[in-house]
Amino acid sequence: MDSKTKQLMDFTKAKFGLNNYYLQRHRFDREITPTNETVYTLSMEWFPNHADGLQEEDLNPEGTAVIELEVHRQKIKSVTFVKGKTYAQEGIVFPNRNTQDIIRWVEAETGLTYGKQFQLRKEKEGELHFAECFEGVAVSPSGSIEVKWNPQGQLTSFLVYGQFPSHEQVKQETYALSLDRVESLAKEQIKLVHFPSHEQNKWIPVYAVEEVFVTNDGASTIPFELLGNARSSVRMDQTMVWDKPNERSQTAFEGKEIHWLEEITAEQAFANEPSPDSLPITEEERVACALAVKDFLSREFPDDTGQWTLRSLHREKGCIHATLRTAQPNPCVFQRKLVVLLDADTLQVHNFIDNQPLLDMFNSFEEAEEVKISGEQAYAKLKSRFELTPCYVYDAQQKQYRLCGKFDCNYGVHAVSGEIVSLNEL
């Protein structure tokens, strides 16, 4: 083991009081931030000494400390003591279990400032949950911080998720949106959606708002679905059409195993080597990926010409993920989706993920009743319940967070009865 890795392990052992533990396994991981930076972490699993030789294969015994440490900042990303049990000695303890004391500890651990970069979202016995923010305003993609402790005040869980942007990464401006300004947009966001009811074993037609971010100037919108891989996602919106089925369509496709865990060396981690996933997708790659996806579809779904749209491409874990949706969407809340995985080097299809098995769960459901309420009537009923809240959203093209308004509504209108319903209860 190299000296730098051992130094991080020794630091972790001392910090969390793991004298009663031994290191069972470790590995290096990396992820790409929304700003396209590569962050390396050292993941460790510390077993209690008394569990030596007693643990079941692939199962961490009670009290195991699973810890992720950022390599370069030497900041804790996550700590979890399995089943909330800890055998730590002189580790992290909150003697008074006081909220303000714990907040100050989180500030010291993360280097973040309460009220400016994170704020309290939920508090209950033995737990505090925080949400990411910027100057008190929500951020998307959103981050969170969670702290848990046992009745003795010993830390049992600490999770930090998100990027928590600095001032340099944020385009600050005065919030200028109001519901009146986005009225025309609001009408466009009312959609008829069919929700499954397991109690009634049928689909329920409901008018609901499709969530969207509105830029502060009111001139454009950012759909929710683009934010997950905003750093590297390339919009395609290309309908897949072919003249005849692929000649190999009679041969069953044999997908190759996808290795979701990368083999990363200590040298790569300490050198902060940029991940291949941080590379942009070139125009040549876009063309080649589209052709490969079309060839795959014509082989696996030979009769589906014109029925699929290639929505986007993004890099992830050494592959290029091609996300497809049906060209003619139906009103069901769950839409058919394909993700075709292409090797990032050869641009050949390695495997695919189809959500059809999920949709098959609803095959026995009765179809939705005939709609009796119009979209205009639904809009009038919901208008007073619309929500437009400020939010800093990462814009991959501008490479910074920009102020937007999150347009949403927690309620819908039953398209048959006209009754207002809570979407959280559907």
CSV table of C-alpha atoms in Angstrom, one decimal, residues 4-397:
chain,number,residue,atom,x,y,z
A,4,LYS,CA,-0.6,8.5,0.6
A,5,THR,CA,-3.4,5.9,0.8
A,6,LYS,CA,-2.2,4.8,4.3
A,7,GLN,CA,-2.1,8.4,5.5
A,8,LEU,CA,-5.8,8.8,4.5
A,9,MET,CA,-6.7,5.6,6.3
A,10,ASP,CA,-4.8,6.6,9.4
A,11,PHE,CA,-6.6,9.9,9.4
A,12,THR,CA,-10.0,8.2,9.1
A,13,LYS,CA,-9.2,5.7,11.8
A,14,ALA,CA,-8.2,8.5,14.2
A,15,LYS,CA,-11.0,10.8,13.4
A,16,PHE,CA,-13.8,8.3,14.0
A,17,GLY,CA,-12.2,6.5,16.9
A,18,LEU,CA,-11.9,3.2,15.1
A,19,ASN,CA,-9.3,1.5,17.4
A,20,ASN,CA,-11.8,-1.4,17.8
A,21,TYR,CA,-11.9,-1.9,14.1
A,22,TYR,CA,-9.9,-3.3,11.3
A,23,LEU,CA,-10.0,-2.3,7.6
A,24,GLN,CA,-11.7,-5.1,5.7
A,25,ARG,CA,-11.6,-3.6,2.2
A,26,HIS,CA,-11.1,-0.4,0.3
A,27,ARG,CA,-11.3,1.0,-3.2
A,28,PHE,CA,-11.1,4.3,-5.1
A,29,ASP,CA,-14.1,5.8,-6.9
A,30,ARG,CA,-14.7,8.9,-8.9
A,31,GLU,CA,-17.6,11.0,-10.1
A,32,ILE,CA,-18.2,14.0,-12.4
A,33,THR,CA,-19.7,17.1,-10.9
A,34,PRO,CA,-22.2,19.3,-12.7
A,35,THR,CA,-19.3,21.6,-13.5
A,36,ASN,CA,-17.5,18.7,-15.2
A,37,GLU,CA,-14.8,18.3,-12.5
A,38,THR,CA,-13.5,14.8,-11.5
A,39,VAL,CA,-13.7,14.1,-7.8
A,40,TYR,CA,-12.0,11.1,-6.4
A,41,THR,CA,-13.0,9.3,-3.2
A,42,LEU,CA,-11.5,6.6,-1.0
A,43,SER,CA,-14.2,4.2,0.0
A,44,MET,CA,-13.4,2.1,3.1
A,45,GLU,CA,-15.2,-0.6,5.1
A,46,TRP,CA,-14.0,-1.0,8.7
A,47,PHE,CA,-15.2,-4.1,10.5
A,48,PRO,CA,-15.4,-4.4,14.3
A,49,ASN,CA,-12.6,-6.5,15.7
A,50,HIS,CA,-14.9,-9.0,17.2
A,51,ALA,CA,-16.4,-9.7,13.8
A,52,ASP,CA,-13.2,-11.2,12.4
A,53,GLY,CA,-14.0,-14.5,10.8
A,54,LEU,CA,-17.7,-14.3,11.7
A,55,GLN,CA,-19.1,-12.2,8.9
A,56,GLU,CA,-21.2,-13.6,6.2
A,57,GLU,CA,-19.9,-13.3,2.6
A,58,ASP,CA,-20.9,-10.0,1.0
A,59,LEU,CA,-22.6,-8.8,4.2
A,60,ASN,CA,-21.2,-6.2,6.5
A,61,PRO,CA,-21.7,-7.1,10.1
A,62,GLU,CA,-23.6,-4.8,12.5
A,63,GLY,CA,-21.4,-1.9,13.6
A,64,THR,CA,-19.4,-1.8,10.4
A,65,ALA,CA,-18.2,1.7,9.5
A,66,VAL,CA,-18.6,2.4,5.8
A,67,ILE,CA,-16.7,5.7,5.1
A,68,GLU,CA,-16.1,7.7,1.9
A,69,LEU,CA,-13.4,10.3,2.0
A,70,GLU,CA,-12.6,12.9,-0.7
A,71,VAL,CA,-9.0,12.3,-1.7
A,72,HIS,CA,-7.9,15.8,-2.4
A,73,ARG,CA,-9.9,17.9,0.0
A,74,GLN,CA,-9.7,15.2,2.7
A,75,LYS,CA,-13.3,15.9,3.5
A,76,ILE,CA,-15.8,13.3,4.6
A,77,LYS,CA,-18.4,12.5,2.0
A,78,SER,CA,-20.3,9.8,3.9
A,79,VAL,CA,-20.1,7.8,7.1
A,80,THR,CA,-22.5,5.0,8.0
A,81,PHE,CA,-22.4,2.7,10.9
A,82,VAL,CA,-24.4,-0.4,9.9
A,83,LYS,CA,-27.7,-0.8,11.7
A,84,GLY,CA,-26.9,2.4,13.6
A,85,LYS,CA,-24.5,0.5,15.9
A,86,THR,CA,-21.1,1.9,16.7
A,87,TYR,CA,-18.1,0.5,18.6
A,88,ALA,CA,-16.1,3.7,18.1
A,89,GLN,CA,-14.0,5.0,21.0
A,90,GLU,CA,-13.4,8.7,21.3
A,91,GLY,CA,-15.0,9.2,17.9
A,92,ILE,CA,-17.6,11.9,17.0
A,93,VAL,CA,-19.9,12.6,19.9
A,94,PHE,CA,-22.6,15.3,20.4
A,95,PRO,CA,-22.9,15.4,24.2
A,96,ASN,CA,-25.8,17.8,24.3
A,97,ARG,CA,-27.5,16.7,21.1
A,98,ASN,CA,-28.1,20.4,20.5
A,99,THR,CA,-29.1,21.5,17.0
A,100,GLN,CA,-26.9,24.5,16.9
A,101,ASP,CA,-23.9,22.6,18.1
A,102,ILE,CA,-24.5,20.0,15.4
A,103,ILE,CA,-24.9,22.7,12.8
A,104,ARG,CA,-21.6,24.2,13.8
A,105,TRP,CA,-19.9,20.8,13.6
A,106,VAL,CA,-21.4,20.3,10.0
A,107,GLU,CA,-20.0,23.8,9.1
A,108,ALA,CA,-16.5,22.8,10.4
A,109,GLU,CA,-16.6,19.4,8.5
A,110,THR,CA,-17.8,20.7,5.2
A,111,GLY,CA,-16.5,24.2,5.1
A,112,LEU,CA,-20.0,25.4,4.3
A,113,THR,CA,-21.9,28.2,5.9
A,114,TYR,CA,-25.4,27.5,7.4
A,115,GLY,CA,-28.1,29.7,5.9
A,116,LYS,CA,-26.0,30.5,2.9
A,117,GLN,CA,-25.1,27.1,1.5
A,118,PHE,CA,-27.3,24.7,3.4
A,119,GLN,CA,-30.5,25.1,5.5
A,120,LEU,CA,-32.5,22.9,7.9
A,121,ARG,CA,-35.2,20.9,6.1
A,122,LYS,CA,-36.3,18.4,8.7
A,123,GLU,CA,-35.6,17.7,12.3
A,124,LYS,CA,-36.6,14.7,14.4
A,125,GLU,CA,-35.3,12.6,17.3
A,126,GLY,CA,-31.7,11.7,16.6
A,127,GLU,CA,-31.7,13.2,13.1
A,128,LEU,CA,-31.1,16.4,11.2
A,129,HIS,CA,-31.7,16.8,7.5
A,130,PHE,CA,-30.4,19.8,5.5
A,131,ALA,CA,-31.0,21.0,1.9
A,132,GLU,CA,-28.5,22.6,-0.3
A,133,CYS,CA,-29.0,26.3,-1.1
A,134,PHE,CA,-27.2,29.4,-2.3
A,135,GLU,CA,-27.8,32.5,-0.2
A,136,GLY,CA,-30.9,30.8,1.1
A,137,VAL,CA,-32.2,30.0,-2.4
A,138,ALA,CA,-32.7,26.3,-3.5
A,139,VAL,CA,-30.3,24.8,-6.0
A,140,SER,CA,-30.8,22.2,-8.7
A,141,PRO,CA,-29.4,19.6,-9.1
A,142,SER,CA,-30.2,19.6,-5.4
A,143,GLY,CA,-27.9,18.5,-2.6
A,144,SER,CA,-28.4,17.4,0.9
A,145,ILE,CA,-26.7,16.7,4.3
A,146,GLU,CA,-27.9,14.2,6.8
A,147,VAL,CA,-26.7,13.7,10.4
A,148,LYS,CA,-27.8,10.9,12.7
A,149,TRP,CA,-26.7,10.0,16.2
A,150,ASN,CA,-27.7,7.4,18.9
A,151,PRO,CA,-29.1,8.1,22.4
A,152,GLN,CA,-25.6,8.5,23.7
A,153,GLY,CA,-24.9,11.2,21.2
A,154,GLN,CA,-22.5,9.1,19.1
A,155,LEU,CA,-22.5,9.8,15.4
A,156,THR,CA,-24.1,6.9,13.5
A,157,SER,CA,-24.5,8.5,10.0
A,158,PHE,CA,-23.2,11.5,8.2
A,159,LEU,CA,-24.0,12.0,4.5
A,160,VAL,CA,-23.1,14.9,2.2
A,161,TYR,CA,-24.5,14.9,-1.3
A,162,GLY,CA,-24.3,17.7,-3.8
A,163,GLN,CA,-21.8,20.3,-5.0
A,164,PHE,CA,-22.7,23.4,-3.0
A,165,PRO,CA,-21.6,26.0,-5.6
A,166,SER,CA,-19.2,28.8,-4.8
A,167,HIS,CA,-19.9,32.5,-5.6
A,168,GLU,CA,-17.7,32.2,-8.7
A,169,GLN,CA,-20.0,29.5,-10.1
A,170,VAL,CA,-23.2,31.4,-9.7
A,171,LYS,CA,-24.6,34.2,-11.8
A,172,GLN,CA,-26.3,36.3,-9.2
A,173,GLU,CA,-29.3,38.5,-10.1
A,174,THR,CA,-32.5,39.9,-8.7
A,175,TYR,CA,-35.4,37.5,-8.9
A,176,ALA,CA,-37.9,39.0,-11.3
A,177,LEU,CA,-40.5,36.3,-12.0
A,178,SER,CA,-44.1,36.2,-10.9
A,179,LEU,CA,-47.0,33.9,-11.7
A,180,ASP,CA,-48.6,36.7,-13.7
A,181,ARG,CA,-45.5,36.9,-15.9
A,182,VAL,CA,-45.6,33.1,-16.7
A,183,GLU,CA,-49.3,32.7,-17.2
A,184,SER,CA,-49.0,31.7,-20.9
A,185,LEU,CA,-46.3,29.2,-19.9
A,186,ALA,CA,-48.5,27.9,-17.1
A,187,LYS,CA,-51.3,27.0,-19.5
A,188,GLU,CA,-48.9,25.0,-21.7
A,189,GLN,CA,-47.7,23.0,-18.7
A,190,ILE,CA,-51.1,21.6,-17.9
A,191,LYS,CA,-51.0,18.0,-19.1
A,192,LEU,CA,-53.5,15.1,-19.0
A,193,VAL,CA,-51.8,12.2,-17.2
A,194,HIS,CA,-53.1,8.8,-16.3
A,195,PHE,CA,-52.1,7.6,-12.8
A,196,PRO,CA,-52.3,4.0,-11.7
A,197,SER,CA,-54.7,3.2,-8.8
A,198,HIS,CA,-53.8,-0.1,-7.2
A,199,GLU,CA,-56.9,0.1,-5.0
A,200,GLN,CA,-59.2,0.4,-8.0
A,201,ASN,CA,-57.0,-1.6,-10.3
A,202,LYS,CA,-57.4,1.0,-13.1
A,203,TRP,CA,-55.9,4.2,-14.5
A,204,ILE,CA,-57.1,7.6,-13.2
A,205,PRO,CA,-57.1,10.5,-15.6
A,206,VAL,CA,-55.8,13.7,-14.0
A,207,TYR,CA,-54.8,17.1,-15.3
A,208,ALA,CA,-51.5,18.0,-13.7
A,209,VAL,CA,-48.7,20.5,-14.0
A,210,GLU,CA,-45.5,19.3,-15.7
A,211,GLU,CA,-42.7,20.7,-13.6
A,212,VAL,CA,-40.3,23.0,-15.4
A,213,PHE,CA,-37.7,25.7,-14.6
A,214,VAL,CA,-38.3,29.2,-16.1
A,215,THR,CA,-35.3,31.4,-16.7
A,216,ASN,CA,-35.4,34.6,-14.8
A,217,ASP,CA,-36.0,36.7,-17.9
A,218,GLY,CA,-39.0,34.5,-18.7
A,219,ALA,CA,-37.7,33.8,-22.2
A,220,SER,CA,-37.0,30.1,-21.9
A,221,THR,CA,-37.4,26.9,-19.9
A,222,ILE,CA,-35.2,24.1,-18.7
A,223,PRO,CA,-37.0,20.7,-18.4
A,224,PHE,CA,-36.4,18.6,-15.3
A,225,GLU,CA,-35.2,15.5,-17.2
A,226,LEU,CA,-32.1,17.3,-18.6
A,227,LEU,CA,-30.7,18.2,-15.2
A,228,GLY,CA,-29.6,14.7,-14.1
A,229,ASN,CA,-26.7,14.6,-16.6
A,230,ALA,CA,-26.6,18.3,-17.5
A,231,ARG,CA,-22.8,18.3,-17.5
A,232,SER,CA,-22.4,16.0,-20.5
A,233,SER,CA,-25.9,15.5,-21.9
A,234,VAL,CA,-26.3,16.2,-25.6
A,235,ARG,CA,-29.8,16.8,-26.9
A,236,MET,CA,-30.6,14.8,-30.0
A,237,ASP,CA,-34.4,14.6,-30.5
A,238,GLN,CA,-33.9,12.4,-33.6
A,239,THR,CA,-36.6,10.0,-34.8
A,240,MET,CA,-35.2,6.6,-35.6
A,241,VAL,CA,-36.4,5.5,-39.1
A,242,TRP,CA,-35.3,2.5,-41.2
A,243,ASP,CA,-36.5,1.1,-44.5
A,244,LYS,CA,-36.2,-2.6,-43.7
A,245,PRO,CA,-35.3,-4.7,-40.7
A,246,ASN,CA,-31.7,-5.5,-39.9
A,247,GLU,CA,-30.5,-8.7,-41.6
A,248,ARG,CA,-29.4,-10.0,-38.2
A,249,SER,CA,-32.9,-9.4,-36.6
A,250,GLN,CA,-33.4,-13.2,-36.5
A,251,THR,CA,-30.4,-13.6,-34.3
A,252,ALA,CA,-30.9,-12.9,-30.6
A,253,PHE,CA,-28.9,-10.0,-29.2
A,254,GLU,CA,-26.4,-11.0,-26.6
A,255,GLY,CA,-25.6,-8.1,-24.4
A,256,LYS,CA,-22.1,-7.8,-22.8
A,257,GLU,CA,-21.7,-7.4,-19.1
A,258,ILE,CA,-21.4,-3.7,-18.0
A,259,HIS,CA,-18.9,-3.1,-15.2
A,260,TRP,CA,-20.5,-0.3,-13.2
A,261,LEU,CA,-17.5,-0.2,-10.8
A,262,GLU,CA,-14.4,1.2,-12.3
A,263,GLU,CA,-11.0,-0.2,-11.5
A,264,ILE,CA,-9.2,3.0,-10.3
A,265,THR,CA,-5.6,3.0,-9.1
A,266,ALA,CA,-4.2,5.1,-6.3
A,267,GLU,CA,-1.9,6.8,-8.9
A,268,GLN,CA,-4.9,7.9,-10.9
A,269,ALA,CA,-6.7,9.2,-7.8
A,270,PHE,CA,-3.7,11.2,-6.4
A,271,ALA,CA,-2.8,12.6,-9.8
A,272,ASN,CA,-6.4,13.7,-10.1
A,273,GLU,CA,-6.6,12.3,-13.6
A,274,PRO,CA,-9.7,13.6,-15.4
A,275,SER,CA,-12.3,10.9,-15.9
A,276,PRO,CA,-13.1,9.9,-19.5
A,277,ASP,CA,-16.7,10.7,-18.6
A,278,SER,CA,-15.7,14.4,-18.5
A,279,LEU,CA,-14.9,14.5,-22.2
A,280,PRO,CA,-17.4,16.2,-24.5
A,281,ILE,CA,-19.3,14.1,-27.0
A,282,THR,CA,-18.1,15.2,-30.5
A,283,GLU,CA,-20.2,15.7,-33.6
A,284,GLU,CA,-18.6,12.6,-35.1
A,285,GLU,CA,-19.5,10.6,-32.1
A,286,ARG,CA,-23.1,11.8,-32.2
A,287,VAL,CA,-23.5,10.7,-35.8
A,288,ALA,CA,-21.9,7.3,-35.1
A,289,CYS,CA,-24.0,6.7,-32.0
A,290,ALA,CA,-27.2,7.6,-33.8
A,291,LEU,CA,-26.4,5.1,-36.6
A,292,ALA,CA,-25.4,2.4,-34.1
A,293,VAL,CA,-28.7,2.9,-32.1
A,294,LYS,CA,-30.7,2.8,-35.3
A,295,ASP,CA,-29.0,-0.4,-36.4
A,296,PHE,CA,-29.7,-1.9,-32.9
A,297,LEU,CA,-33.4,-0.9,-33.0
A,298,SER,CA,-33.9,-2.3,-36.5
A,299,ARG,CA,-32.5,-5.6,-35.2
A,300,GLU,CA,-34.2,-5.9,-31.9
A,301,PHE,CA,-37.5,-4.0,-32.7
A,302,PRO,CA,-37.7,-4.5,-36.5
A,303,ASP,CA,-41.3,-3.4,-36.8
A,304,ASP,CA,-40.8,-0.2,-34.7
A,305,THR,CA,-39.5,2.1,-37.4
A,306,GLY,CA,-40.5,5.7,-36.7
A,307,GLN,CA,-41.7,4.8,-33.2
A,308,TRP,CA,-38.6,5.7,-31.2
A,309,THR,CA,-37.0,9.1,-30.6
A,310,LEU,CA,-33.3,9.4,-29.6
A,311,ARG,CA,-33.6,12.1,-26.9
A,312,SER,CA,-30.1,12.5,-25.6
A,313,LEU,CA,-26.6,11.1,-25.2
A,314,HIS,CA,-24.4,11.3,-22.1
A,315,ARG,CA,-21.2,9.6,-20.8
A,316,GLU,CA,-21.3,7.4,-17.7
A,317,LYS,CA,-19.0,4.8,-16.4
A,318,GLY,CA,-17.1,4.3,-19.6
A,319,CYS,CA,-20.1,4.1,-21.8
A,320,ILE,CA,-22.2,6.5,-23.8
A,321,HIS,CA,-25.8,6.2,-22.8
A,322,ALA,CA,-28.4,6.8,-25.5
A,323,THR,CA,-31.8,7.6,-24.0
A,324,LEU,CA,-34.8,6.9,-26.1
A,325,ARG,CA,-38.6,7.5,-25.7
A,326,THR,CA,-41.5,6.5,-27.8
A,327,ALA,CA,-42.1,9.0,-30.6
A,328,GLN,CA,-45.8,9.1,-29.8
A,329,PRO,CA,-46.1,9.6,-26.0
A,330,ASN,CA,-49.2,8.2,-24.2
A,331,PRO,CA,-50.8,9.9,-21.3
A,332,CYS,CA,-49.6,7.4,-18.7
A,333,VAL,CA,-47.4,8.7,-15.9
A,334,PHE,CA,-44.9,5.9,-16.7
A,335,GLN,CA,-43.6,6.3,-20.2
A,336,ARG,CA,-41.8,3.6,-22.2
A,337,LYS,CA,-38.0,4.2,-22.1
A,338,LEU,CA,-34.9,2.5,-23.6
A,339,VAL,CA,-31.3,3.2,-22.6
A,340,VAL,CA,-28.9,1.8,-25.1
A,341,LEU,CA,-25.3,1.5,-23.7
A,342,LEU,CA,-22.5,2.0,-26.3
A,343,ASP,CA,-18.8,1.4,-25.7
A,344,ALA,CA,-17.2,4.8,-25.5
A,345,ASP,CA,-14.2,3.7,-27.6
A,346,THR,CA,-15.8,1.5,-30.3
A,347,LEU,CA,-19.3,3.1,-30.2
A,348,GLN,CA,-20.7,-0.3,-30.6
A,349,VAL,CA,-23.9,-1.3,-28.6
A,350,HIS,CA,-22.9,-3.4,-25.5
A,351,ASN,CA,-26.3,-3.7,-23.8
A,352,PHE,CA,-29.6,-2.0,-23.2
A,353,ILE,CA,-32.1,-1.3,-20.4
A,354,ASP,CA,-35.8,-1.5,-21.2
A,355,ASN,CA,-38.5,-0.5,-18.6
A,356,GLN,CA,-41.2,-2.6,-20.3
A,357,PRO,CA,-41.2,-5.1,-17.4
A,358,LEU,CA,-42.2,-2.2,-15.1
A,359,LEU,CA,-45.0,-1.2,-17.4
A,360,ASP,CA,-46.2,-4.8,-17.7
A,361,MET,CA,-47.2,-4.6,-14.0
A,362,PHE,CA,-50.2,-2.6,-15.1
A,363,ASN,CA,-51.4,-4.8,-17.9
A,364,SER,CA,-54.4,-5.9,-15.9
A,365,PHE,CA,-55.5,-2.3,-15.1
A,366,GLU,CA,-58.7,-1.0,-16.6
A,367,GLU,CA,-58.4,1.9,-19.0
A,368,ALA,CA,-59.1,5.4,-17.8
A,369,GLU,CA,-62.7,6.6,-18.1
A,370,GLU,CA,-63.7,9.1,-20.8
A,371,VAL,CA,-62.5,12.6,-20.0
A,372,LYS,CA,-65.3,15.1,-19.1
A,373,ILE,CA,-63.2,18.1,-18.0
A,374,SER,CA,-61.3,20.3,-20.4
A,375,GLY,CA,-57.7,21.6,-20.0
A,376,GLU,CA,-59.1,25.1,-19.7
A,377,GLN,CA,-61.4,24.1,-16.9
A,378,ALA,CA,-58.6,22.3,-15.1
A,379,TYR,CA,-56.3,25.4,-15.4
A,380,ALA,CA,-59.0,27.6,-13.8
A,381,LYS,CA,-59.3,25.2,-10.9
A,382,LEU,CA,-55.6,24.9,-10.3
A,383,LYS,CA,-54.5,28.5,-11.0
A,384,SER,CA,-54.7,29.5,-7.3
A,385,ARG,CA,-52.5,26.5,-6.3
A,386,PHE,CA,-49.6,27.1,-8.7
A,387,GLU,CA,-46.2,27.6,-7.1
A,388,LEU,CA,-43.3,29.5,-8.6
A,389,THR,CA,-40.2,29.5,-6.4
A,390,PRO,CA,-36.7,30.8,-7.0
A,391,CYS,CA,-34.0,28.3,-7.7
A,392,TYR,CA,-30.5,28.4,-9.0
A,393,VAL,CA,-30.2,25.9,-11.8
A,394,TYR,CA,-27.0,24.7,-13.4
A,395,ASP,CA,-26.8,25.6,-17.1
A,396,ALA,CA,-24.3,23.4,-18.8
A,397,GLN,CA,-24.0,25.7,-21.8
